[in-house]
Tab-separated table of C-alpha atoms and ligand atoms in Angstrom:
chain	number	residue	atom	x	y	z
A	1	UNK	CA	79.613	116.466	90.899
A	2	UNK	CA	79.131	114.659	87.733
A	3	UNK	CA	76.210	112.545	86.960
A	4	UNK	CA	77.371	108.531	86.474
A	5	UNK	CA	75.140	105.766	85.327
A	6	UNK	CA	74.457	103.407	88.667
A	7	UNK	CA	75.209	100.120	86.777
A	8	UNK	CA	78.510	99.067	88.366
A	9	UNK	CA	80.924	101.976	89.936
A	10	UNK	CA	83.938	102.133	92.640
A	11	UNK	CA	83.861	104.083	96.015
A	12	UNK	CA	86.706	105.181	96.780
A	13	UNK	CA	87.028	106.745	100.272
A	14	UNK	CA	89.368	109.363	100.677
A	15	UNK	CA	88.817	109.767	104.274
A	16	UNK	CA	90.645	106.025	104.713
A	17	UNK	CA	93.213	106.642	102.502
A	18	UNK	CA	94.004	110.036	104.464
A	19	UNK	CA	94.130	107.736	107.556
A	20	UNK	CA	96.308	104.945	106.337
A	21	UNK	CA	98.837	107.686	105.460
A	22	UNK	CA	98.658	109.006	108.731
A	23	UNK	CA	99.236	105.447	109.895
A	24	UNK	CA	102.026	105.195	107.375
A	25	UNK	CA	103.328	107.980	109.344
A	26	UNK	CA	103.383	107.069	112.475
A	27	UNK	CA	105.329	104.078	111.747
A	28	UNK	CA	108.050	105.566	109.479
A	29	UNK	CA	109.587	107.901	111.254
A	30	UNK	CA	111.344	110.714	109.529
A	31	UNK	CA	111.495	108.377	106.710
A	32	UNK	CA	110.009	110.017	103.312
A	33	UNK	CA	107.116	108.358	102.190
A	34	UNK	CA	107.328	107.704	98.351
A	35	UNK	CA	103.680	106.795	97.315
A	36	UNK	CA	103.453	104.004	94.796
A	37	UNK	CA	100.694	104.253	92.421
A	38	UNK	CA	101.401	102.366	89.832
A	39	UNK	CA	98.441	100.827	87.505
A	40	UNK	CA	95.840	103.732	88.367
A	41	UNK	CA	96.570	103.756	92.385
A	42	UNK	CA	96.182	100.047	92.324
A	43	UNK	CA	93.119	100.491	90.585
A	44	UNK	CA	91.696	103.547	92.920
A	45	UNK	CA	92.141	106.343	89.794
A	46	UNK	CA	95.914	108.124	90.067
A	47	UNK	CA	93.941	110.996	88.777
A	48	UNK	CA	92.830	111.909	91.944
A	49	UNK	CA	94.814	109.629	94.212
A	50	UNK	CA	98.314	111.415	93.376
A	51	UNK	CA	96.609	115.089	94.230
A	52	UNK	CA	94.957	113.798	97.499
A	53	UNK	CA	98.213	111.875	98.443
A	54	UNK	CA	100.184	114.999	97.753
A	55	UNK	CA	97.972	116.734	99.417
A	56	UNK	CA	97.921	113.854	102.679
A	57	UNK	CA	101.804	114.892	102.489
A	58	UNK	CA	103.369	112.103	99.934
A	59	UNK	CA	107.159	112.992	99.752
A	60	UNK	CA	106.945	111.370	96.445
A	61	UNK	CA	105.388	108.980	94.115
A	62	UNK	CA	106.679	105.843	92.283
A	63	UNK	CA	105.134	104.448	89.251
A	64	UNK	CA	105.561	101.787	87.204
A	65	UNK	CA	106.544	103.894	83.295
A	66	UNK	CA	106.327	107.205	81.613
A	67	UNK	CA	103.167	106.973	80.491
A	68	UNK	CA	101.816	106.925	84.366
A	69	UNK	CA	104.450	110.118	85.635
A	70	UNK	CA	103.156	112.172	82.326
A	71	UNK	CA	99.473	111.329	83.466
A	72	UNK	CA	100.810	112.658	87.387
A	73	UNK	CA	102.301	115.577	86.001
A	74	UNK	CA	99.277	116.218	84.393
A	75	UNK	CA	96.935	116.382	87.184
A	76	UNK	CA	99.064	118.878	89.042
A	77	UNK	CA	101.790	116.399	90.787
A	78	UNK	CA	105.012	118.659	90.901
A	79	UNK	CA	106.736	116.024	93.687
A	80	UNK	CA	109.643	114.081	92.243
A	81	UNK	CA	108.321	111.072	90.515
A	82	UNK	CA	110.430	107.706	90.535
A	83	UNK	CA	109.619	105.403	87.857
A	84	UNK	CA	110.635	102.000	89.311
A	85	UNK	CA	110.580	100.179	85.899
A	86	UNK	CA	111.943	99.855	82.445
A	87	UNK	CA	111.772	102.730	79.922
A	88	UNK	CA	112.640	101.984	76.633
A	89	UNK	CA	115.212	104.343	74.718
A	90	UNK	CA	112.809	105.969	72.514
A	91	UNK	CA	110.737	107.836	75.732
A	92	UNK	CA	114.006	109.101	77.149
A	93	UNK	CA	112.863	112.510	75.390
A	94	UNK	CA	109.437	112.298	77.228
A	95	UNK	CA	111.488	111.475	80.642
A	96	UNK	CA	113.236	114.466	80.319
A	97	UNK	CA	110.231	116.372	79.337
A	98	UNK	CA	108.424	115.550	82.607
A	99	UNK	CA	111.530	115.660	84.868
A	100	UNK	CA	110.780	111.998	86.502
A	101	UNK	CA	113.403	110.000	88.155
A	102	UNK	CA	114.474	106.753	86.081
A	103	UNK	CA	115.959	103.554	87.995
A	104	UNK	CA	118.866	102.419	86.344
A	105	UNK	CA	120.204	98.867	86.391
A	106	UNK	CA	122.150	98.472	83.039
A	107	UNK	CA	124.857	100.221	82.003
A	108	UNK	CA	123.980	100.783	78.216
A	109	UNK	CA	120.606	102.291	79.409
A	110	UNK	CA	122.358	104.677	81.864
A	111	UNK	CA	124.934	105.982	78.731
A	112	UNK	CA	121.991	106.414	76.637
A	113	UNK	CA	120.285	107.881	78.692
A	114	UNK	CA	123.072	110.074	79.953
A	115	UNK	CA	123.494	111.360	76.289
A	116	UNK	CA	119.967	111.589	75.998
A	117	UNK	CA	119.976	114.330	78.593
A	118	UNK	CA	123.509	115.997	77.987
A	119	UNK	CA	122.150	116.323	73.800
A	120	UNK	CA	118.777	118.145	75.613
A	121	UNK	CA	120.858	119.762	77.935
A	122	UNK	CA	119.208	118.600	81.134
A	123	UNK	CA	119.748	116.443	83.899
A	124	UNK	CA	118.219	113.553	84.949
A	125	UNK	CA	117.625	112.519	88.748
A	126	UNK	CA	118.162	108.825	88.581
A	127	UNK	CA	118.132	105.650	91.460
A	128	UNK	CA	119.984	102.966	90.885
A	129	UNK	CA	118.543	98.897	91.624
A	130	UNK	CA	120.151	96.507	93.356
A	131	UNK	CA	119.008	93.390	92.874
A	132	UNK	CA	119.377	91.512	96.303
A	133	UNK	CA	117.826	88.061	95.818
A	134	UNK	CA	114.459	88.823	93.845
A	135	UNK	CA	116.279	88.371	90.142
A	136	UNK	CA	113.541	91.244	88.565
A	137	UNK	CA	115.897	94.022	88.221
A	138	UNK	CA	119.033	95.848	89.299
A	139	UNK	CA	122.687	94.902	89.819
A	140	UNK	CA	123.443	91.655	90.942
A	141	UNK	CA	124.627	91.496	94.476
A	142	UNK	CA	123.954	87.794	95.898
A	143	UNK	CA	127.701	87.269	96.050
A	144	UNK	CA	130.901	89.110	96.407
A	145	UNK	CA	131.904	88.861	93.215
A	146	UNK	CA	128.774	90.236	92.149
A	147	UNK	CA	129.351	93.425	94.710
A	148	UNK	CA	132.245	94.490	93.525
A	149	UNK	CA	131.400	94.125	90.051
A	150	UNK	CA	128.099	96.172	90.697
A	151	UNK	CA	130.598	98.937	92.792
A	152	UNK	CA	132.268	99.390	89.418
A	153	UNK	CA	129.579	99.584	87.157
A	154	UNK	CA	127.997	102.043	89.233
A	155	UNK	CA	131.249	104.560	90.209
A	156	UNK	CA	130.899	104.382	86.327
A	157	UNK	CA	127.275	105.437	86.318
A	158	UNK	CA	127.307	108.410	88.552
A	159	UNK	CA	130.509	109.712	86.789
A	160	UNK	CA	128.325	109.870	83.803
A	161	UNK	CA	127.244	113.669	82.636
A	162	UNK	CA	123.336	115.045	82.757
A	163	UNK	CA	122.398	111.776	85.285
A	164	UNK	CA	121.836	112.612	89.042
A	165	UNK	CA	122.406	110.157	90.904
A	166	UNK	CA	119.883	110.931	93.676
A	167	UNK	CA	118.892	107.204	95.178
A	168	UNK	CA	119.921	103.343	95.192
A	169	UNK	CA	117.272	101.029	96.412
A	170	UNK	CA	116.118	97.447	96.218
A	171	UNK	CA	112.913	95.193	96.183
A	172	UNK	CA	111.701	91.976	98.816
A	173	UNK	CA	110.676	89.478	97.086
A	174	UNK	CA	109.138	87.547	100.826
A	175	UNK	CA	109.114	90.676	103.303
A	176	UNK	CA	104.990	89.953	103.889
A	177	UNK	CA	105.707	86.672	105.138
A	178	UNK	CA	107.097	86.895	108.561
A	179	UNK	CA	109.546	85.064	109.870
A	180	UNK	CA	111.423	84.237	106.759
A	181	UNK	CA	115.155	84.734	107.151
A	182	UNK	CA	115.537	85.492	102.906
A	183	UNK	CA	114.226	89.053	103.577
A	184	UNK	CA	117.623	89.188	106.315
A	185	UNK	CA	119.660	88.064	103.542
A	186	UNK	CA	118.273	90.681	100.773
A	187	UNK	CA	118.430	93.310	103.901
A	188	UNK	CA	122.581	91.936	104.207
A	189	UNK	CA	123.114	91.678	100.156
A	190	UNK	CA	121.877	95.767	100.436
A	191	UNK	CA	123.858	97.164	102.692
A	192	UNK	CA	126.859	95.465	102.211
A	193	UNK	CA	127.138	96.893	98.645
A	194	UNK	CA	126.387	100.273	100.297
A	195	UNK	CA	129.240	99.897	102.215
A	196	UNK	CA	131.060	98.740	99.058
A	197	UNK	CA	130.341	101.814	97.516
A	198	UNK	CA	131.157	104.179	100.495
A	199	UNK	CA	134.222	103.054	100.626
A	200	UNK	CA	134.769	104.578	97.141
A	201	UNK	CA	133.267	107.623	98.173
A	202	UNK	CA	129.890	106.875	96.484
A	203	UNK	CA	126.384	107.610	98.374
A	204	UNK	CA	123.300	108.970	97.988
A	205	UNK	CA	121.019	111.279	98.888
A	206	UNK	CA	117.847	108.490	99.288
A	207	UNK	CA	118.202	104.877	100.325
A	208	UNK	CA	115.175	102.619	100.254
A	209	UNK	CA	113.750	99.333	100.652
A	210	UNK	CA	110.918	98.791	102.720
A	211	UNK	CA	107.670	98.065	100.444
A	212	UNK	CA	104.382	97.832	102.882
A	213	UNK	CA	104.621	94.499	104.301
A	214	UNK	CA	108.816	95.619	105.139
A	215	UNK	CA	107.709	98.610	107.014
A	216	UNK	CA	105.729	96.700	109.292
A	217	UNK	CA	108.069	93.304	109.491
A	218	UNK	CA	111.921	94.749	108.573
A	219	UNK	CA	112.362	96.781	111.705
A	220	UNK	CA	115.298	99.572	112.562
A	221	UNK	CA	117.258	99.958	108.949
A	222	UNK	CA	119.370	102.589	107.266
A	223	UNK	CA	117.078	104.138	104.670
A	224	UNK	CA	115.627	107.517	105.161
A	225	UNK	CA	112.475	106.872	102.416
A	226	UNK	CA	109.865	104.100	102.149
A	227	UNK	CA	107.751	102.544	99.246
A	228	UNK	CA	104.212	101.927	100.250
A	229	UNK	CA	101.726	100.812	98.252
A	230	UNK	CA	98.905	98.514	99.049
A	231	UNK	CA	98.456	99.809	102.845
A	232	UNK	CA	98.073	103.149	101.247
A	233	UNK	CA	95.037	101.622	100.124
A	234	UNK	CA	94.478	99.860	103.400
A	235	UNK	CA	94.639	96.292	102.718
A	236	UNK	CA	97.238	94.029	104.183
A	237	UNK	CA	100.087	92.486	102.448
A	238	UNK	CA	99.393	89.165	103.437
A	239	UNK	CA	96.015	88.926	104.629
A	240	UNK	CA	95.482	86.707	107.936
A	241	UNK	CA	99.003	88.269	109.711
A	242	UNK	CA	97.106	88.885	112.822
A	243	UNK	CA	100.684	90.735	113.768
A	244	UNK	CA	100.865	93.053	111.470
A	245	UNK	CA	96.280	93.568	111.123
A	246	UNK	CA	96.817	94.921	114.669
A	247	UNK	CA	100.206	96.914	114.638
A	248	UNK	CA	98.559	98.492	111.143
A	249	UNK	CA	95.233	99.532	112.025
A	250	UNK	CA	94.445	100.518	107.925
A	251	UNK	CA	90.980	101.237	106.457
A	252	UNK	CA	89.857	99.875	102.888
A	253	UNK	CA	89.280	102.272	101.091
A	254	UNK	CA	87.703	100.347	97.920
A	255	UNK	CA	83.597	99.402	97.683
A	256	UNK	CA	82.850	97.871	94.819
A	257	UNK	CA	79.120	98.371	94.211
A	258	UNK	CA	76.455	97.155	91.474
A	259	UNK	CA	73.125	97.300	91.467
A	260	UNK	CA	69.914	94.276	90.713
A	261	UNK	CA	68.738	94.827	87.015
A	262	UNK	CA	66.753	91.824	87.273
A	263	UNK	CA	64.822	89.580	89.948
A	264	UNK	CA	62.532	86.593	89.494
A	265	UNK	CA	61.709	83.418	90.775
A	266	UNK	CA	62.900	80.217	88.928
A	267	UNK	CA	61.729	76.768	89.348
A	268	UNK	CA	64.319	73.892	91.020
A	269	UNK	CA	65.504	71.965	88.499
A	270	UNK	CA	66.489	74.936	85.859
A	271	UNK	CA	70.344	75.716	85.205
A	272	UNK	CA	71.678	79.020	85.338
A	273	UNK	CA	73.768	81.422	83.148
A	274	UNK	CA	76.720	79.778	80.406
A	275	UNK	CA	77.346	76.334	80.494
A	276	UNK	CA	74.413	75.068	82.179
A	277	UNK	CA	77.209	74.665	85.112
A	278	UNK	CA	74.623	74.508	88.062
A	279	UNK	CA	71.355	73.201	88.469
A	280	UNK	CA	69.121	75.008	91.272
A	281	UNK	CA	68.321	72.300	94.109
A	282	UNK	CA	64.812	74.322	95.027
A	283	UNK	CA	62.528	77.346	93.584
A	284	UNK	CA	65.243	80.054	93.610
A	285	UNK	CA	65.224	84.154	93.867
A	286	UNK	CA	67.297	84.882	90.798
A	287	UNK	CA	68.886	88.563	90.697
A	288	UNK	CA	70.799	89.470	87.906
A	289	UNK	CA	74.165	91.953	88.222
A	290	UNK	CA	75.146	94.061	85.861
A	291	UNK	CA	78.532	93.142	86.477
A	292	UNK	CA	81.099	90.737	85.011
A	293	UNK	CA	84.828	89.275	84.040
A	294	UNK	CA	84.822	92.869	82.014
A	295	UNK	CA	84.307	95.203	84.607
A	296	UNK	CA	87.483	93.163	86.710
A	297	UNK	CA	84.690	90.935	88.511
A	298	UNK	CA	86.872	87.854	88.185
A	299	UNK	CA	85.236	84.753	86.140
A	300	UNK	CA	87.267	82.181	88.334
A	301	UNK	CA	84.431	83.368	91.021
A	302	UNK	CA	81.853	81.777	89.013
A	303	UNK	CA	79.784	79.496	91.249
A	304	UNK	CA	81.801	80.619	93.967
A	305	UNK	CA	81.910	83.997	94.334
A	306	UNK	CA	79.641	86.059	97.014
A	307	UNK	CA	77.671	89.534	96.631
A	308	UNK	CA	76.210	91.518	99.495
A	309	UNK	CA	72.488	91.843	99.025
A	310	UNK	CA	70.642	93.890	101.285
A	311	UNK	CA	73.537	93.006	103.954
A	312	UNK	CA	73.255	88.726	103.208
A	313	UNK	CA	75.917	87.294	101.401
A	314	UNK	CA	74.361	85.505	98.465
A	315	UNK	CA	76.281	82.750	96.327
A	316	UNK	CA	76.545	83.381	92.369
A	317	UNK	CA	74.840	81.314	90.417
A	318	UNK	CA	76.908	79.447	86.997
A	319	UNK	CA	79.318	81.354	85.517
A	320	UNK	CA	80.417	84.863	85.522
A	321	UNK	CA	79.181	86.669	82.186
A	322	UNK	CA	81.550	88.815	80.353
A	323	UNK	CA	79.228	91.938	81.603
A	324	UNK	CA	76.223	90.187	84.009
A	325	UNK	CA	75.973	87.397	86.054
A	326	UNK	CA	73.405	86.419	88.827
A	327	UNK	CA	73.283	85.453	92.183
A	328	UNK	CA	70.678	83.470	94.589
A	329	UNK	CA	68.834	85.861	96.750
A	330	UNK	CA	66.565	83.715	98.057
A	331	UNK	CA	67.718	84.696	101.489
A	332	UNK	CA	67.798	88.283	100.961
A	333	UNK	CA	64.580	89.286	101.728
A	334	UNK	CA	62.966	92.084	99.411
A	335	UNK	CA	64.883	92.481	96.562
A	336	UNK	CA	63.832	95.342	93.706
A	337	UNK	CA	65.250	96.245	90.867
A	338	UNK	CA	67.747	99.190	90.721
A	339	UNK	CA	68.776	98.549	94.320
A	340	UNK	CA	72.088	98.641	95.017
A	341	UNK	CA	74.738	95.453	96.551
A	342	UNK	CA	77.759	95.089	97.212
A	343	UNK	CA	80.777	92.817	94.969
A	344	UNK	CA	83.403	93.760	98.053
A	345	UNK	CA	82.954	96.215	100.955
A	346	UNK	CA	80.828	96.578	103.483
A	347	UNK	CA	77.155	96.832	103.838
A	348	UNK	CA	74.920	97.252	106.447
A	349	UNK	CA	77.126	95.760	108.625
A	350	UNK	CA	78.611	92.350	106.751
A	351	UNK	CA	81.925	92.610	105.378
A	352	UNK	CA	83.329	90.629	102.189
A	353	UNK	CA	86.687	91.725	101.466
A	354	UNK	CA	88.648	91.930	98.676
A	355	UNK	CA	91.376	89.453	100.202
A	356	UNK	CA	88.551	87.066	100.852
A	357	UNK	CA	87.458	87.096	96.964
A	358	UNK	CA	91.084	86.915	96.102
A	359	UNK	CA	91.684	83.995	98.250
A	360	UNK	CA	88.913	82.148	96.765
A	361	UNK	CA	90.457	82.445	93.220
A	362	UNK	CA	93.910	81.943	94.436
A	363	UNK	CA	94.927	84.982	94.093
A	364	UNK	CA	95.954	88.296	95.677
A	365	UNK	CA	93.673	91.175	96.651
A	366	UNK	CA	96.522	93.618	94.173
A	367	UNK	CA	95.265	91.550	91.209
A	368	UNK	CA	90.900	92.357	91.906
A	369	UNK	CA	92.107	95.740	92.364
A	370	UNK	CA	94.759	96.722	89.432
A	371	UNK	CA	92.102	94.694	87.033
A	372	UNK	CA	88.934	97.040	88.142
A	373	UNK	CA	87.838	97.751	84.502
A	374	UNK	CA	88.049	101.121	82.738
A	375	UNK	CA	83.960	101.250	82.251
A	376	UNK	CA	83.989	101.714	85.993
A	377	UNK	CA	83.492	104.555	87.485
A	378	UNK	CA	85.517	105.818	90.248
A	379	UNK	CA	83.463	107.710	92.542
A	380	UNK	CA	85.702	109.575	95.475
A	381	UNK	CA	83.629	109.945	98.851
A	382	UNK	CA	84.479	112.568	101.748
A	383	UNK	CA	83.002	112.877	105.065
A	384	UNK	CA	80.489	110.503	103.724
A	385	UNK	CA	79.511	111.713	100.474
A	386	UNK	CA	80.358	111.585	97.007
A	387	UNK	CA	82.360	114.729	96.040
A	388	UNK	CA	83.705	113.434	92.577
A	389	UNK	CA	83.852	110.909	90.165
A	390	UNK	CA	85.680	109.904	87.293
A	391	UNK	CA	84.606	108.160	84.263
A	392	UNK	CA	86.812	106.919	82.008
A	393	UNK	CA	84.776	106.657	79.067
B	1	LIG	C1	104.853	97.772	93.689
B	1	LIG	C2	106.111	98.127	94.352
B	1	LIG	C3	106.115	98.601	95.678
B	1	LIG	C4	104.889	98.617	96.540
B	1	LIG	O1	104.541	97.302	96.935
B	1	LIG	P1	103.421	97.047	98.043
B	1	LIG	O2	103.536	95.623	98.376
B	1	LIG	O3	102.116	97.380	97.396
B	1	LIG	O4	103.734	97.970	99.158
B	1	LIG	C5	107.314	99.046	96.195
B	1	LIG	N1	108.451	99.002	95.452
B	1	LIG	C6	108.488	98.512	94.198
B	1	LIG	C7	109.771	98.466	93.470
B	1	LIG	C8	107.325	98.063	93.617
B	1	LIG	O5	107.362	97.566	92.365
């Protein structure tokens, strides 16, 4: 294994993520499982995600552009590769080069893209959007009129030369929050313009929907693939759905870990870190983290955020540095320098989660992850121990 520097480095334990697939599993059916790991595996390193998933028996991956199938193909990823988002017209060469799915929702793209491949003399698998309520992407199909207009740009589409049209699928925009009749509606907008199009003779191969909060909350529906992401990972969609925490049974897989660089004692009375913004109330333990708003250690948590020292949960102190910042471990007992805590995970048996950070900056546990910085290592742990990591500088 290679050596890494023990300033500030993510565990990333493949043992969970095996287990939330097999959960995944379980759930799905005979569904195909299409693995989304978009933005580095949510952060976790595609690298080495998109080999173990494949080998954890992904059917297929979905990523957000080019650049993130080429980096799949080239860690070994043969599985067809969707990419859910835009491509401009200058990577269609690249697109055909690495043989990756596009989803298609405008008609200029799809001719352009269907010369593209007829001029390299390829084809190119392609799945068309639907757009069922969320207004991102894909063919509008709130309303009838909208249907039968998307019917006929689409028998267009799949008459074109060197596209395959091998899926149609479409996006929730509310699925995680149960209950809420909208995700009915999208479900309704979907298959009635499936219908649409059978009528004209026109399926396909793959239908999906169901992102991770929809396979837990959509129930029975007509698509034989599914689009997981952050349960791969094993965090909930909408943290605090006691429904769907006990139905899902997922393991984190994500410790973020830094280590003390520096402990004293400072008087009450002194202020702390940028902006003088707190004033300690009574002779504090200072330890310093090597750790900050570069590294994806949010600086909303400034004065608010907690770290996991020797298993207490100690507050941070001011503001958030751009690569330190320093919590009161008063509580902590013995604290030494080069020790390691604990920014989200568990440690010696207290657990701060990810969700919980992400709830006290008002925002979602995606967001810590995806903005994990690139001077973090990944380090990948089996059956306990550390069997890889990767540094990206
Ligand atoms: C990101 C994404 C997913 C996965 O979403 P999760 O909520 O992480 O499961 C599925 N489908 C599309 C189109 C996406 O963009």
């Amino acid at each position: 294994m290679e050596h890494f520097t023990r300033r500030t480095w993510l565990e990333i334990d493949l043992d969970a993520v095996r287990h939330n697939v097999a959960q995944i599993r379980s759930r799905i059916g005979g569904r195909k499982l299409m693995a989304i790991v978009k933005a580095d595996a949510y952060g976790h390193g595609a690298a080495v995600l998109g080999p173990f998933l494949r080998r954890c028996g992904a059917d297929c991956f979905g990523v957000s552009n080019i650049d993130e199938a080429q980096e799949l193909r080239a860690g070994g990823v043969e599985e067809p590769i969707l990419i859910l988002g835009y491509t401009p017209e200058e990577d269609y060469g690249r697109l055909v080069e690495c043989g990756a799915a596009q989803t298609l929702y405008d008609e200029r793209a799809a001719r352009s893209l269907s010369a593209a491949a007829t001029a390299a003399g390829a084809k190119i698998p392609v799945h068309i959007k639907l757009d069922t309520g969320m207004n991102r992407l894909g063919f509008a199909t709130q309303t009838e009129d909208g249907r039968r207009a998307a019917v006929d740009v689409i028998e267009r589409i799949v008459g074109l030369p060197g596209l395959v049209p091998e899926g149609i699928f479409t996006h929730f925009s509310v699925s995680d929050e149960r209950g809420n009749p909208f995700t009915g509606r999208q479900y309704d907008n979907f298959t009635a313009t499936l219908a649409a199009l059978e009528q004209r003779g026109i399926t396909f191969p793959l239908r999906h929907c169901d992102n991770s909060a929809a396979i837990y909350n959509l129930g029975e529906n007509i698509t034989n693939l599914v689009r997981p992401g952050i349960i791969l990972y094993g965090l909930a969609p909408e943290p605090g759905d006691d429904v769907f925490a006990a139905e899902a049974q997922l393991m984190p897989a994500a410790r973020f870990k830094s280590v003390v660089s520096h402990v004293k004692t400072v008087p009450a009375g002194d202020f702390v870190s940028y902006g003088n913004s707190v004033t300690l109330t009574r002779p504090t333990r200072v330890a310093t983290i090597p750790v900050g708003y570069a590294d994806g250690y949010d600086r909303l948590l400034s004065n608010r955020g907690e770290v996991l020292v020797n298993g207490c949960r100690c507050r941070i102190l001011g503001r958030v540095c751009m690569d330190q910042m320093m919590v009161d471990a008063t509580d902590a007992g013995e604290v030494a320098v080069g020790q390691s805590v604990t920014l989200f995970g568990t440690e010696q048996g207290t657990s701060l989660s990810v969700d919980e950070l992400a709830q006290m900056v008002g925002t979602i546990s995606y967001e810590l992850l995806c903005t994990v910085g690139r001077r973090v290592p990944r380090v990948y742990f089996q059956g306990g121990k550390a069997v890889k990591v990767v540094k990206y500088i």
